[in-house]
CSV table of C-alpha atoms in Angstrom, one decimal:
chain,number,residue,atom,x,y,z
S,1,UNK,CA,116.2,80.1,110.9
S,2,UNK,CA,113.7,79.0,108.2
S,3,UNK,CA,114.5,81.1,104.5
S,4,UNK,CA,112.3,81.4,102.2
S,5,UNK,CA,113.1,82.4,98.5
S,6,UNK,CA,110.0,83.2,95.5
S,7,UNK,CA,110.5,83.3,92.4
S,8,UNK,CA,108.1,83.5,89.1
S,9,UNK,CA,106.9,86.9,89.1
S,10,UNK,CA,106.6,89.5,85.9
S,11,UNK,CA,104.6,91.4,83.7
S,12,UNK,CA,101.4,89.7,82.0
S,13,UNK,CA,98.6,90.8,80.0
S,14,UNK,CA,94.8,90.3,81.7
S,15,UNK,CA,93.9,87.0,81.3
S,16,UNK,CA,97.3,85.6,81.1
S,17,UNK,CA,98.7,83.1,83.1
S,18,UNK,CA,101.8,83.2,86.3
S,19,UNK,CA,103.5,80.5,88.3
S,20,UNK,CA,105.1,81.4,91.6
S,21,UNK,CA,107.4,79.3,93.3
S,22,UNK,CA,108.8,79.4,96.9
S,23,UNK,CA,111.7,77.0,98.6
S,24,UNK,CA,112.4,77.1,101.7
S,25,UNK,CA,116.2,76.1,103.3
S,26,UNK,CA,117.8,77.5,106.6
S,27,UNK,CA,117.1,75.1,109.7
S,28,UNK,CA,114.3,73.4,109.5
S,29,UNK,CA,112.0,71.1,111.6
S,30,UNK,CA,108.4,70.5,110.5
S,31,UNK,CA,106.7,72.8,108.0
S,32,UNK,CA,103.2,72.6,108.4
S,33,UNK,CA,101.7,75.5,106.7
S,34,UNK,CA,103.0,77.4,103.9
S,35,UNK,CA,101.4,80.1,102.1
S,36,UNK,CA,101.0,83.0,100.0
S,37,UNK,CA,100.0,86.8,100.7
S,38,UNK,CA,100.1,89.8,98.2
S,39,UNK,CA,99.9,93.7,99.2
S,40,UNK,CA,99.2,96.0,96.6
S,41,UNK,CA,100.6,99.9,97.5
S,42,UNK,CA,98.4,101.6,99.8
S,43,UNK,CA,96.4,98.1,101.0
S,44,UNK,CA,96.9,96.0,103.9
S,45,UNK,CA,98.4,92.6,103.2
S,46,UNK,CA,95.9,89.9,102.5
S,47,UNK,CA,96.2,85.9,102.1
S,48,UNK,CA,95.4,84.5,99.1
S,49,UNK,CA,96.1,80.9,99.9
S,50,UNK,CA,97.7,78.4,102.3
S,51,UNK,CA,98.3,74.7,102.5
S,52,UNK,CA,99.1,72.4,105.2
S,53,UNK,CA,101.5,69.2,104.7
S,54,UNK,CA,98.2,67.3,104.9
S,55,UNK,CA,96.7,68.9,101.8
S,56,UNK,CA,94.1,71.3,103.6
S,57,UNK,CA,94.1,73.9,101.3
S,58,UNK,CA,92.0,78.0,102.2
S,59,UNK,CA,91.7,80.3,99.3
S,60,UNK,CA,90.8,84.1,99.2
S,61,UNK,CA,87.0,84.4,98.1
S,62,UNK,CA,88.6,87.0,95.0
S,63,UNK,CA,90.8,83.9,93.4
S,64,UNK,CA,89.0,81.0,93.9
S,65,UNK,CA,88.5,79.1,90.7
S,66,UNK,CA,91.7,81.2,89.3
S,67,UNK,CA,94.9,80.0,91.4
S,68,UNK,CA,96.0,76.9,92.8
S,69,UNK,CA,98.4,76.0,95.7
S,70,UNK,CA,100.7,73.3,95.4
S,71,UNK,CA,103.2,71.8,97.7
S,72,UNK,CA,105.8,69.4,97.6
S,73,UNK,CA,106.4,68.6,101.1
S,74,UNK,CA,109.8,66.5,100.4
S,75,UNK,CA,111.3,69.4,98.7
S,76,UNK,CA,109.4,72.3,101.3
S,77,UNK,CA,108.5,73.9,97.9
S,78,UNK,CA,105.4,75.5,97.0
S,79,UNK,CA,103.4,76.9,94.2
S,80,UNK,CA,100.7,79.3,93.2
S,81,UNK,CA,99.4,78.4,89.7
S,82,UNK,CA,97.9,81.8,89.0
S,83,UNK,CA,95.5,81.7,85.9
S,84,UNK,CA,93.0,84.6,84.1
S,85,UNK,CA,94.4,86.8,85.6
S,86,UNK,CA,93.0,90.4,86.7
S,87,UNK,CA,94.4,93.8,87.0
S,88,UNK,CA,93.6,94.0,91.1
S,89,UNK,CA,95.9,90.9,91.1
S,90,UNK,CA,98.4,93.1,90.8
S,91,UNK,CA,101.0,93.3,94.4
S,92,UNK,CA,103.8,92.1,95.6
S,93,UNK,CA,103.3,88.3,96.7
S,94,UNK,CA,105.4,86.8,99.6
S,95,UNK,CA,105.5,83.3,100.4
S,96,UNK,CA,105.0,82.4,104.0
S,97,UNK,CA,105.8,79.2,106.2
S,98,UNK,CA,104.9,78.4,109.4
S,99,UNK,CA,107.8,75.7,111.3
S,100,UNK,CA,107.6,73.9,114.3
S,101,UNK,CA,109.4,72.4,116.7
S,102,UNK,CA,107.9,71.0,120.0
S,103,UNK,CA,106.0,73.9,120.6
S,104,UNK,CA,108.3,76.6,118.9
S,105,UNK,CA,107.0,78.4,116.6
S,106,UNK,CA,109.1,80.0,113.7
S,107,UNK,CA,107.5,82.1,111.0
S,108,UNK,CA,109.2,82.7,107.6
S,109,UNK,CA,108.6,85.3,105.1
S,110,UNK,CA,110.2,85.6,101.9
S,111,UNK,CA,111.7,88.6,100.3
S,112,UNK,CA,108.5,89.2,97.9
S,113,UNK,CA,108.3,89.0,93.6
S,114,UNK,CA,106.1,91.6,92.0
S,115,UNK,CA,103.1,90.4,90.2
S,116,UNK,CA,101.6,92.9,87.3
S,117,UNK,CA,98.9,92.4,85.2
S,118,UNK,CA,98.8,95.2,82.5
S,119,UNK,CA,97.3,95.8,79.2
């Protein structure tokens, strides 16, 4: 019931900078974990980072010190500041949300935006 929508992706030279952004709308109870994952052709799809609506934040070891995650809980909105930017950054990123409602669980993935750093 929960949609999720990204938007920010594109073409960017190595060491450039990206901002992703992901709302979701649909039905919607209690968002506590939203997230982003990237899966470059012919790799498994990874996390790169989550937040919870009470700011506990997990990184990917390869990204740490390079992105940020944001959320705006009001507006179920979040962002991945992506900064210096590598060429094995390069994948598709999907947002992710986790919603619950007294014990049901419904997980949300959004359609993807294609991330490439190229020289």
């Amino acid at each position: 019931q929960v949609q999720l929508v990204e938007s920010g992706g594109g073409l960017v030279q190595p060491g450039g900078s990206l901002r992703l952004s992901c709302a979701a709308s649909g039905t919607i109870f209690s968002i506590n974990v939203m997230g982003w994952y990237r899966q470059a052709p012919g790799k498994e799809r990874e996390l790169v980072a989550a937040i919870t609506s009470g700011g506990t934040i997990s990184y990917q070891e390869s990204v740490k010190g390079r992105f940020t995650i944001s959320r705006d809980v009001a507006k179920n909105t979040v962002y991945l500041q992506m900064n210096s930017l590598k060429f094995e950054d390069t994948a598709v990123y999907y947002c992710n949300a986790h919603d619950y409602s007294d014990g049901v669980e419904d997980v949300a993935w959004g359609q993807g935006t294609q991330v490439t750093v190229s020289s």
